[in-house]
XYZ file of C-alpha atoms in Angstrom:
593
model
C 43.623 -19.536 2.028
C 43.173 -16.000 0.175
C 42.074 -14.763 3.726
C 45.130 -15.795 5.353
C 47.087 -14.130 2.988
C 45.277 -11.213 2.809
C 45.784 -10.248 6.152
C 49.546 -11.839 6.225
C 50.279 -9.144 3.614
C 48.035 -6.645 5.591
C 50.854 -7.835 8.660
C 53.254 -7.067 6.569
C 52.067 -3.685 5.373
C 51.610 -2.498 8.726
C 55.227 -3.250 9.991
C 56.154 -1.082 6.632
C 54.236 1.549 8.022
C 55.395 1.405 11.920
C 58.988 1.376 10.070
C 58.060 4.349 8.085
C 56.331 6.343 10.644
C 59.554 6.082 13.071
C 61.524 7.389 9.830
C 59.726 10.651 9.645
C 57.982 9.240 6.821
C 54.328 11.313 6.700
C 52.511 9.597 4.033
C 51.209 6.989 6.807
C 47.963 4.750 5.462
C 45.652 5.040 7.933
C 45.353 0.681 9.266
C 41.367 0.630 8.557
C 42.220 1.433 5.498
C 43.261 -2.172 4.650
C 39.581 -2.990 6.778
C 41.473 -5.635 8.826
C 38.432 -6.248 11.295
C 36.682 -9.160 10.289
C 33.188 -10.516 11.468
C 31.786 -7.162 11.857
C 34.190 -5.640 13.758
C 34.734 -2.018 13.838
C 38.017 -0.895 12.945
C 39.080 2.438 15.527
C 42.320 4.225 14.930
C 44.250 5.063 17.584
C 47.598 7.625 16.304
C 48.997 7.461 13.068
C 49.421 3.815 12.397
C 47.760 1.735 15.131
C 44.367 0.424 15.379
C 41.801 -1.676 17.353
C 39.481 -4.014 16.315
C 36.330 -3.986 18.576
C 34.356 -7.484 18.529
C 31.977 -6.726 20.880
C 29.342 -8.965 20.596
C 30.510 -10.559 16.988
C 31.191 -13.783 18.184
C 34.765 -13.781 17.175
C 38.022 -12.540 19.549
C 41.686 -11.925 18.706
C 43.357 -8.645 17.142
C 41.522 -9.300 14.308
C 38.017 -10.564 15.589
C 39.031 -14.042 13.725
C 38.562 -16.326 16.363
C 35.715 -17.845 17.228
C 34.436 -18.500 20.824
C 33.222 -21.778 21.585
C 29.399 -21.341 20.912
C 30.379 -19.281 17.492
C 32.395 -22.268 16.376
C 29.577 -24.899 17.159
C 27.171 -23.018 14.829
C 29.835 -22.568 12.430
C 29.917 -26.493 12.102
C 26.397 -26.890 12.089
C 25.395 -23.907 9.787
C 24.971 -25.549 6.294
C 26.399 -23.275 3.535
C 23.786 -20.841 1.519
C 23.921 -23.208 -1.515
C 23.047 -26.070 0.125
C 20.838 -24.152 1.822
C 18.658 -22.902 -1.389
C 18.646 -26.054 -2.854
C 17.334 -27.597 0.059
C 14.517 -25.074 0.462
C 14.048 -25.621 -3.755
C 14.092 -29.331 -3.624
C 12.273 -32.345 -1.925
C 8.634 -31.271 -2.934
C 7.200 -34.285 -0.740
C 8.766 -33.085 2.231
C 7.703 -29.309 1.751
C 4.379 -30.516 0.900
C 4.303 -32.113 4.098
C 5.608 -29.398 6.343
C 3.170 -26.968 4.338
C 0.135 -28.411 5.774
C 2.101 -29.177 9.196
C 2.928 -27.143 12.413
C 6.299 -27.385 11.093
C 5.331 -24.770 8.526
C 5.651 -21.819 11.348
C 8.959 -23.580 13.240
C 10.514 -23.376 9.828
C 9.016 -19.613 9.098
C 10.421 -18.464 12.169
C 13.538 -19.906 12.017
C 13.976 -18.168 8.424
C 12.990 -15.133 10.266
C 15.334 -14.964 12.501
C 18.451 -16.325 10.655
C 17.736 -13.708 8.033
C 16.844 -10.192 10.378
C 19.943 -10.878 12.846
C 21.791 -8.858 10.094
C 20.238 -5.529 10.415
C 21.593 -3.790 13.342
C 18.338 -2.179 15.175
C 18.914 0.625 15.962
C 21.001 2.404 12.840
C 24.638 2.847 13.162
C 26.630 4.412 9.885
C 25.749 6.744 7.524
C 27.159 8.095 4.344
C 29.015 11.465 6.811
C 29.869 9.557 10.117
C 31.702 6.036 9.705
C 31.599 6.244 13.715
C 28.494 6.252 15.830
C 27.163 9.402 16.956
C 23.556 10.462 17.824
C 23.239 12.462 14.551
C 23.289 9.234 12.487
C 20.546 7.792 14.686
C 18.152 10.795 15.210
C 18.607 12.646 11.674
C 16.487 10.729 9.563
C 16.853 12.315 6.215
C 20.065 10.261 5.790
C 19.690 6.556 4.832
C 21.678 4.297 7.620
C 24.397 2.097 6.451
C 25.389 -1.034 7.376
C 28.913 -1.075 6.750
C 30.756 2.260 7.195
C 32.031 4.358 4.089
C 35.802 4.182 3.123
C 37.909 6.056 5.112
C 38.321 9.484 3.449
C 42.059 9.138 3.421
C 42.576 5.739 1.711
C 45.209 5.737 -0.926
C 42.623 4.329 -3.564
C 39.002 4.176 -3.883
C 38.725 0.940 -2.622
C 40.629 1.151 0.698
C 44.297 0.066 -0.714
C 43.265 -2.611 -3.210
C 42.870 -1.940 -6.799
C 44.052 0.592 -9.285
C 44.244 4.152 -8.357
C 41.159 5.251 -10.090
C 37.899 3.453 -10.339
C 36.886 2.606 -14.321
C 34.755 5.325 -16.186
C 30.775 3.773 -15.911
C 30.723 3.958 -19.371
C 33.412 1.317 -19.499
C 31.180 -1.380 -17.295
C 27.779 -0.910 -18.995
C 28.583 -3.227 -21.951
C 28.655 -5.761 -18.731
C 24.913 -4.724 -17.744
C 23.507 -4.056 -21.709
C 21.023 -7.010 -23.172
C 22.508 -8.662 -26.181
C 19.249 -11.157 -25.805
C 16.093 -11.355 -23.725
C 17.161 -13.793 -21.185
C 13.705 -14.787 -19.371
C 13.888 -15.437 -15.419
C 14.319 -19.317 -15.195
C 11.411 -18.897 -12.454
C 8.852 -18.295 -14.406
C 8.537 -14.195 -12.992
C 5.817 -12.592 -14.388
C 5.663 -8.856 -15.520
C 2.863 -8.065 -13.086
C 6.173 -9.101 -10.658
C 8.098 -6.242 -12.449
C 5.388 -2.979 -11.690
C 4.782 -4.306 -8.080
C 8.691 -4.209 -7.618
C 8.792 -0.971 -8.549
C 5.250 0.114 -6.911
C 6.496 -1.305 -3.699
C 9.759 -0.062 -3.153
C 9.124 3.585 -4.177
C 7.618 4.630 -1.372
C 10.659 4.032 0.465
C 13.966 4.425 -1.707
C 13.342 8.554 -2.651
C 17.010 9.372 -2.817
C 17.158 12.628 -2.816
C 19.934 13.435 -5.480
C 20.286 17.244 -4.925
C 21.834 16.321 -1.693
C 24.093 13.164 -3.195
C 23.542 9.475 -2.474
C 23.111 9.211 1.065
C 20.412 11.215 1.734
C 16.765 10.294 1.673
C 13.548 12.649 1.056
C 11.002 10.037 2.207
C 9.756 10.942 5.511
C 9.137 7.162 6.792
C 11.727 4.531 6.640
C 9.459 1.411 5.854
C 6.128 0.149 4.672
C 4.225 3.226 5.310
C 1.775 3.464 2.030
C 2.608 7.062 0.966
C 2.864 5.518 -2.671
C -0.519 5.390 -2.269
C -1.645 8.071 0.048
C 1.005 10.728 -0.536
C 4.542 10.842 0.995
C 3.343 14.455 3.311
C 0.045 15.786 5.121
C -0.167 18.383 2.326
C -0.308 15.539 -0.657
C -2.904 13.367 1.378
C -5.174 15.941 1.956
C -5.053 17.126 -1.887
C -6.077 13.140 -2.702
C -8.443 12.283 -0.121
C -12.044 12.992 -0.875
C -13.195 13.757 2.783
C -16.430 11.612 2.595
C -16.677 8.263 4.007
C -12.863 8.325 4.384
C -12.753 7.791 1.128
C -9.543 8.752 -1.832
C -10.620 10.614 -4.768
C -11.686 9.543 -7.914
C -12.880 9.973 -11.379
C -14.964 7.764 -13.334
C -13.885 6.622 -17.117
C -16.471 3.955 -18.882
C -17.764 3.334 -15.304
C -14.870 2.498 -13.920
C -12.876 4.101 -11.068
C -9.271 5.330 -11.699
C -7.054 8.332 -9.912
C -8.448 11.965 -10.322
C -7.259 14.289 -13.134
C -4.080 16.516 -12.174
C -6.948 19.204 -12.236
C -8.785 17.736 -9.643
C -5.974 16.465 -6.859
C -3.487 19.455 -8.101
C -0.198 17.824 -6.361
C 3.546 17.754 -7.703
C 3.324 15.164 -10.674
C 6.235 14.719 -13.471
C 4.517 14.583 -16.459
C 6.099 15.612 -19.408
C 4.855 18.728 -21.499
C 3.588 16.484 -24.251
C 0.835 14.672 -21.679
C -2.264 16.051 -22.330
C -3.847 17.366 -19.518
C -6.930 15.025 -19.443
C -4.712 12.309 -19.515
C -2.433 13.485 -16.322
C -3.420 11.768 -13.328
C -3.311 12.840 -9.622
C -1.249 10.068 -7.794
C 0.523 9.143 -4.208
C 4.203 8.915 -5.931
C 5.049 12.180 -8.355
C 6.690 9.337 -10.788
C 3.639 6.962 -11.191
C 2.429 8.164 -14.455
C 5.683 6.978 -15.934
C 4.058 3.553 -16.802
C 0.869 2.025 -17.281
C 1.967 -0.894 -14.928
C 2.477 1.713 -12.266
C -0.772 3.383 -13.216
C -2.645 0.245 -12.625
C -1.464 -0.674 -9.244
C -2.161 2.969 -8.036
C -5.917 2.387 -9.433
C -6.165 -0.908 -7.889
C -4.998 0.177 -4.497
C -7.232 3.324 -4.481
C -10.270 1.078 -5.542
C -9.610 -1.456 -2.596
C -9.107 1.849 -0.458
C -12.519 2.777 -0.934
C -14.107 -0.399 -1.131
C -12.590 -0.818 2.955
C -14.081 2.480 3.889
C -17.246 0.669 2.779
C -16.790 -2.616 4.808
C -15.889 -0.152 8.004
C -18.639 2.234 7.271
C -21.289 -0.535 7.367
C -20.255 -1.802 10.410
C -19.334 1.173 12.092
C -22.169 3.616 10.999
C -21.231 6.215 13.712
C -17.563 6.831 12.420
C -16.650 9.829 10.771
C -14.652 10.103 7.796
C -11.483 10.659 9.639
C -11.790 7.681 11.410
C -12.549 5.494 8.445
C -9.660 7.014 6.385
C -7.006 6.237 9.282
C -8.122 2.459 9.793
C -8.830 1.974 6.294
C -4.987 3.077 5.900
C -4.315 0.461 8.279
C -5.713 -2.202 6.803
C -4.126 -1.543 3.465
C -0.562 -1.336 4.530
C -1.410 -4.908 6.264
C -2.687 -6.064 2.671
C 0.414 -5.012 1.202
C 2.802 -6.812 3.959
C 0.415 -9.537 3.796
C 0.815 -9.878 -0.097
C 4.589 -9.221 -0.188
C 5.596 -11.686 2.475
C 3.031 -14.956 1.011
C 4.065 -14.222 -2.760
C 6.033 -11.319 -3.976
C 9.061 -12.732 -1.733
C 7.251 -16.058 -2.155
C 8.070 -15.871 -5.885
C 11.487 -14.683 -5.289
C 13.474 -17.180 -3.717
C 11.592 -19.906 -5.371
C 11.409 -22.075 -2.090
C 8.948 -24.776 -1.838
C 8.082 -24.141 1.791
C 5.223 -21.777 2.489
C 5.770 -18.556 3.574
C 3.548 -17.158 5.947
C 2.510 -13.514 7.154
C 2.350 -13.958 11.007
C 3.872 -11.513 13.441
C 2.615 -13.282 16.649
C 5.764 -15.538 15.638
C 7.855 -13.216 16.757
C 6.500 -12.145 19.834
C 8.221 -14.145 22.107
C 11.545 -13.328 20.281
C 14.155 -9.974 20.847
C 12.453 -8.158 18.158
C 12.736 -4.321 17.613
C 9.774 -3.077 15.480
C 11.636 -0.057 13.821
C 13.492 0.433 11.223
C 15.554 2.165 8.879
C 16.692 2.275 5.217
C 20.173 1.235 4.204
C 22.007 2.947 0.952
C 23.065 -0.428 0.541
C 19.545 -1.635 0.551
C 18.295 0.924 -2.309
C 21.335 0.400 -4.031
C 20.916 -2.996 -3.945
C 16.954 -2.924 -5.348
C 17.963 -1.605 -9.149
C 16.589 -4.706 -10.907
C 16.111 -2.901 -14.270
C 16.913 -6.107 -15.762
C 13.554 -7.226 -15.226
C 11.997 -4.829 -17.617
C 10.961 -6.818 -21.247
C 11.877 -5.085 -24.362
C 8.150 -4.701 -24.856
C 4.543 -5.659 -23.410
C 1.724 -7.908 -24.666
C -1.507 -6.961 -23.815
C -4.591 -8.427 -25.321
C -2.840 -9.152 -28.501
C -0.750 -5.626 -28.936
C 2.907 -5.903 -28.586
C 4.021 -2.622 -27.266
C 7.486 -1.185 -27.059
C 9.129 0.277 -23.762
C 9.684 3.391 -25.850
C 6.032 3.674 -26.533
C 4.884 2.286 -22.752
C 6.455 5.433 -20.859
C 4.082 8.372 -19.698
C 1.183 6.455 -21.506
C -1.761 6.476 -18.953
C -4.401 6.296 -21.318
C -3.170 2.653 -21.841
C -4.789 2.101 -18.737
C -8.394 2.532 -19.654
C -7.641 2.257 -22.923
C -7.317 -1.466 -22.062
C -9.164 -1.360 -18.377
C -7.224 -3.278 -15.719
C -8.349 -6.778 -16.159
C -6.623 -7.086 -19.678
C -3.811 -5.374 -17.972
C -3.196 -7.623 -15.204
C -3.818 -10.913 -17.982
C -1.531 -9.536 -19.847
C 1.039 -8.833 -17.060
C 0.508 -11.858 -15.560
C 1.296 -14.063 -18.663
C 4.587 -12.194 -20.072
C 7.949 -13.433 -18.481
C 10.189 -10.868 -16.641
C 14.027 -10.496 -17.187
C 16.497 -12.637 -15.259
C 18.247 -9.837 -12.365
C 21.402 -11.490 -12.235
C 24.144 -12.778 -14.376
C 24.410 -9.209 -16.869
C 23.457 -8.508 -20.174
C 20.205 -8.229 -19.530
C 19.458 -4.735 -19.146
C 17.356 -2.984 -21.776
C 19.922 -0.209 -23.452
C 17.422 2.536 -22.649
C 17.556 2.103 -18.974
C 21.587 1.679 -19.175
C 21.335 5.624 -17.439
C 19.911 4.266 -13.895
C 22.779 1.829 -13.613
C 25.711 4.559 -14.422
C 23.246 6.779 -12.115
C 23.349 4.337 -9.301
C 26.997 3.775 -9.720
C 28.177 7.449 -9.612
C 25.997 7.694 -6.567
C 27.752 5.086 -4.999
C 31.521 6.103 -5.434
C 29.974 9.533 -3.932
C 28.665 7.698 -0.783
C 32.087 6.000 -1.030
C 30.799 2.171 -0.798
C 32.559 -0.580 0.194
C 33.699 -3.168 -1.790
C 31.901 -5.983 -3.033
C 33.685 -8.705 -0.734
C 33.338 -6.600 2.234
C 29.802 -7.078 2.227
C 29.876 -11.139 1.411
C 32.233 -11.200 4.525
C 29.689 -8.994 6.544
C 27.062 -11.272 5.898
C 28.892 -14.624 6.383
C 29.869 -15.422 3.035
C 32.897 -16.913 1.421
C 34.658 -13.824 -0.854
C 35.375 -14.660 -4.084
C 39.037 -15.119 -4.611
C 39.150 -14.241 -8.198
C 36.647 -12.606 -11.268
C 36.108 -16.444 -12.738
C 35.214 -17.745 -9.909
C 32.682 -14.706 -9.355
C 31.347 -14.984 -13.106
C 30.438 -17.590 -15.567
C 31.068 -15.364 -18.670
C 34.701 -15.291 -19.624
C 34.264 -12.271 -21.542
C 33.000 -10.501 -18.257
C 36.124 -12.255 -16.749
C 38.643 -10.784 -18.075
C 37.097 -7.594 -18.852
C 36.534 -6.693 -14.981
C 40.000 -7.707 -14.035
C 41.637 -5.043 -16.354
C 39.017 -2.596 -14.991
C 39.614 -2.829 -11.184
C 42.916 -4.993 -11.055
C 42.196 -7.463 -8.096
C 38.308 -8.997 -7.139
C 38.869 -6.921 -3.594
C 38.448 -3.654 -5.278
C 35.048 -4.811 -7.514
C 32.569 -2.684 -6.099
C 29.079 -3.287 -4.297
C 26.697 -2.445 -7.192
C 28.574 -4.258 -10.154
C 29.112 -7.448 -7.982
C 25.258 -7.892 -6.933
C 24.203 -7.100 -10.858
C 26.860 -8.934 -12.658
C 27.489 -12.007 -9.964
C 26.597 -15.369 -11.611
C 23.061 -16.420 -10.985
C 22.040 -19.375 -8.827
C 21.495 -22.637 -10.985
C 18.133 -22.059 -12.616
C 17.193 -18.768 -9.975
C 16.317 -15.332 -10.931
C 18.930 -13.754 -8.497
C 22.343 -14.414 -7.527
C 23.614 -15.698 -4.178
C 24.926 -12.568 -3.205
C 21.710 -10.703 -3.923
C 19.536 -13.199 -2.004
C 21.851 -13.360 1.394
C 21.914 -9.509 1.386
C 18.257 -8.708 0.300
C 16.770 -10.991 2.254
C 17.700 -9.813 5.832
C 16.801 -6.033 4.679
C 13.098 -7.062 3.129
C 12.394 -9.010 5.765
C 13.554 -6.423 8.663
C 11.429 -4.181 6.820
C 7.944 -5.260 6.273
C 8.092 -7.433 10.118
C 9.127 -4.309 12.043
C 6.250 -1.857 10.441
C 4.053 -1.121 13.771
C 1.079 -2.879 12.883
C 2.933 -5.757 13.232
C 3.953 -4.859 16.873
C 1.874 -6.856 19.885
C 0.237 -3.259 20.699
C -0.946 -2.931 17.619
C -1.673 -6.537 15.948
C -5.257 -7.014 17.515
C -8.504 -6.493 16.069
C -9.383 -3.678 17.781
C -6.711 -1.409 15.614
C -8.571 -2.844 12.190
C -11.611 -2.295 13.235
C -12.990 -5.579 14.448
C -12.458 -8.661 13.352
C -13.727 -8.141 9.922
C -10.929 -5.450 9.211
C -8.650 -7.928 11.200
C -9.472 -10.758 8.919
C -8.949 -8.578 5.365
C -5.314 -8.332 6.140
C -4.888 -12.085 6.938
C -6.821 -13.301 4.011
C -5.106 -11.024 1.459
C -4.367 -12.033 -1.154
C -2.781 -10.353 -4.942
C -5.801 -12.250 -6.762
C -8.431 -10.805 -3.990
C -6.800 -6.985 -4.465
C -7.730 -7.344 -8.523
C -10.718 -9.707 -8.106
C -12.823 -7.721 -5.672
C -11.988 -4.276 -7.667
C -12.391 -5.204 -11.149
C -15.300 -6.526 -13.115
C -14.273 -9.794 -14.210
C -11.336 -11.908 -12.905
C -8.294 -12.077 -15.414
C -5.226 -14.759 -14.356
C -3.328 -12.848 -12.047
C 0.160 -14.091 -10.853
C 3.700 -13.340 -9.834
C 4.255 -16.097 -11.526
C 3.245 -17.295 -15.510
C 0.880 -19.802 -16.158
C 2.570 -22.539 -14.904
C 0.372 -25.193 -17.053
C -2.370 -25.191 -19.813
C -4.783 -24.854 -17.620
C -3.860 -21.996 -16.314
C -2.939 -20.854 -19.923
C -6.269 -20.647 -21.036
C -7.633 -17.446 -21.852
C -9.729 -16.229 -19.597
C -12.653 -13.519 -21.026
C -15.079 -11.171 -19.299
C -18.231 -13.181 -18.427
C -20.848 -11.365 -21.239
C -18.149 -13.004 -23.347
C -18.436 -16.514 -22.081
């Protein structure tokens, strides 16, 4: 019903404006102003005051692209609503045990697949300068793409012509983001969850803030390991040790961990009070800012070299270059591998079985490249997860205290690390109030950088990706409080912007996320890691691993195999916390058992 009347008043706004414009009146609204295309159609001005909607392949006809052809409306009747939806895939643990360990297990996978990556248009279309497409948006890639276009320059308020004629001062929101309480994820999330978030993701979102929100200083646009490796030629060839293909290393108490700064001299940002023995030479300048951080960069460097070893003995005649390009390979499979079967795993909380297979898609329209959306890295600010502090073998340490602490690293060696990690409950994302008060900055960052990209509204994006917009700030919230105070911020729900309403949204019923979050992360993550080239039929063979040995390390990967086979005892390691007493017992080295 609020859709109908939003574009019955939209009607009637227009006819205003024809009337106006044949008065002489100049203060004409440009028509995709009020974004009157629906179902993903683009909006093109024509004149002063008239417009066309273009529904090209949207499913959906009429001035408006609102209604449906035939086909569209039979899988609008037969499409089951996201809710149901999650708690069907959250539910019925005899009948996802039984797919599991079924062939239904990849019918269901692919099906996921390919409901969720239809969103992502492949190749890019907007960016944060051209909300038109032009070659410059597809070709220049130091701009993230967008998938909706920005708001029109010449709006008569932020928001398009919704809302109140300026947008509220951040300041005034972050009471809406700022932890009164700890409020764990219902999941059961673990902390070791929290630093592989961040570990992941930074070797794609580098937004590079000299040049405003839209732009991009990573030179890949997906799962390329520079976090690891170094984001440019010039940083990889200051970390690799050119022997064996091999990364380099230094040893403290026998164990292997990054070089010193001294030894790998690349950009870092340490701060002056880092002693210099204690300044380590890492893929990602900003890895040194926690010890979480620091330990997945030692793990993945020890599981680099322990590759080169595996290739090396079964390929005696290959020189170091070769050893250090497949090994690279390999590793970025690991990490897809890992992320698909239990970092997303553990993030929708579904019963069935995710599985890491790209032969599932070669039989399907499938483009295997890819791109980064603003909305995407705006989208991935989960600071909420952080914990107030972090308990590791029996210390309680404070955030304050954790940042630009590497020595906490060996200090504690990664096994009582990743125990620890592994063990301490993450931060619910959704929901608000559950964002530590130190890291209140990123979210008044993120949100400056988005009214400078000039982001659509909140709504605009749960219509874009075939969800029902919220018609009013209770129905979007379940904190009257938040309620009430976001309605004399912005004035109407169609002018809450994009950030806010993924952050602040009401969680799903006993979920870590919100509904929002999960229909419009989902298609970008899973875009992402399934159209990295390795996943491609010319390159998913043994052959490009090395054999099937190198072939068979990416398929078997696991996040317990990436500690267990680079550390010297096992600890519990989990996305998830111990989910029984079993699992809760300690664990100690073995000259302790």
């Amino acid at each position: 019903m609020r859709e109908v009347c939003i574009l019955t008043i939209w009607g009637f706004t227009l006819l205003l404006l024809k009337i106006s414009s044949c008065t002489g009146d100049s203060n004409v609204v440009n028509p995709c102003c009020y974004f009157p295309c629906q179902h993903a159609g683009v909006c093109v001005r024509f004149d002063t005051d008239r417009f066309e909607c273009d529904c090209t392949d949207t499913g959906f006809y009429g001035e408006n692209c609102t209604t449906p052809e035939f086909w569209t409306r039979i899988r609008q009747m037969l499409k089951p609503r996201p809710s149901f939806l999650h708690f069907f895939l959250t539910h019925f643990h005899w009948f996802w045990k039984f797919v599991n360990s079924s062939f239904l297990r990849d019918t269901f996978m692919k099906l996921v697949l390919t409901a969720r990556t239809h969103f992502i248009p492949s190749p890019p279309t907007f960016n944060s300068k051209y909300g038109y497409l032009n070659w410059e948006s597809f070709y220049n890639l130091s701009y993230y793409t967008r998938l909706l276009p920005p708001v029109p320059e010449d709006c008569p308020l932020p928001m398009g012509t919704i809302g109140k004629p300026t947008l509220p001062n951040p300041k005034l929101l972050l009471p809406f983001f700022k932890r009164t309480k700890f409020r764990p994820d219902p999941q059961g999330t673990s902390v070791m969850f929290v630093f592989m978030a961040q570990h992941f993701t930074h070797q794609f979102f580098q937004t590079d803030f000299q040049s405003k929100r839209g732009f991009t200083k990573a030179l890949g646009h997906g799962i390329d390991a520079g976090h690891i490796y170094g984001g440019d030629l010039r940083r990889q060839l200051h970390l690799r040790l050119f022997k064996d293909g091999k990364l380099k290393y230094q040893l403290i108490n026998g164990d292997v961990y990054p070089p010193k700064l001294s030894e790998a001299p690349v950009h870092m940002l340490y701060p002056k009070h880092v002693p210099p023995e204690e300044r380590l030479a890492i893929g990602h300048a900003q890895f040194g800012l926690l010890p979480g951080l620091t330990m997945y960069a030692t793990l993945w460097l020890r599981e680099h070299n322990r590759v080169c070893d595996v290739l090396k003995a079964e390929h005696p005649t290959w020189n170091d270059e070769q050893l250090f390009q497949t090994s690279r390979l390999i590793i970025i499979g690991e990490i897809i591998c890992i992320v698909i079967e239990e970092y997303v795993q553990q993030l929708s909380g579904y019963l069935m079985k995710l599985k890491f297979d790209p032969e599932m898609l070669f039989d399907a329209q499938f483009q295997y490249s890819n791109r980064i959306a603003l909305e995407f890295s705006l989208l991935y600010h989960w600071h909420p997860l952080v914990p107030d502090s972090f308990h590791i073998d029996g210390h309680e340490i404070p955030l304050s205290q954790f940042l630009f602490n590497t020595s906490t690293v060996w200090r504690f060696g990664i096994e009582k690390l990743v125990d620890g990690f592994s063990r301490q409950h993450a931060g619910q994302i959704c929901g608000g109030y559950n964002s530590h008060e130190s890291l209140l900055y990123v979210s008044e960052m993120v949100l400056n950088g988005s009214r400078e990209a000039r982001v659509q509204p909140f709504n605009q994006y749960r219509r874009r990706f075939g969800l029902k917009p919220y018609a009013s700030f209770k129905e979007f919230t379940d904190s009257e409080e938040m309620a009430k105070g976001l309605e004399e911020l912005y004035g109407d729900i169609e002018a809450l912007e994009f950030y806010p309403g993924l952050l602040l949204e009401k969680p799903i019923p006993g979920a870590i996320l919100g509904e929002s979050m999960v229909e419009m992360g989902a298609p970008f993550s899973l875009k992402g890691v399934l159209s990295n080239p390795i996943c491609s039929p010319h390159y998913w063979k043994p052959s490009t691993f090395g054999g099937e040995t190198g072939f068979n390390i990416i398929k078997t990967a696991t996040l317990k195999k990436l500690v267990c086979q680079n550390t010297k005892w096992c600890p519990y390691v989990d996305y998830h916390v111990p989910r029984n007493e079993e699992e809760a017992k300690p664990r100690q080295p073995p000259s302790e058992l």
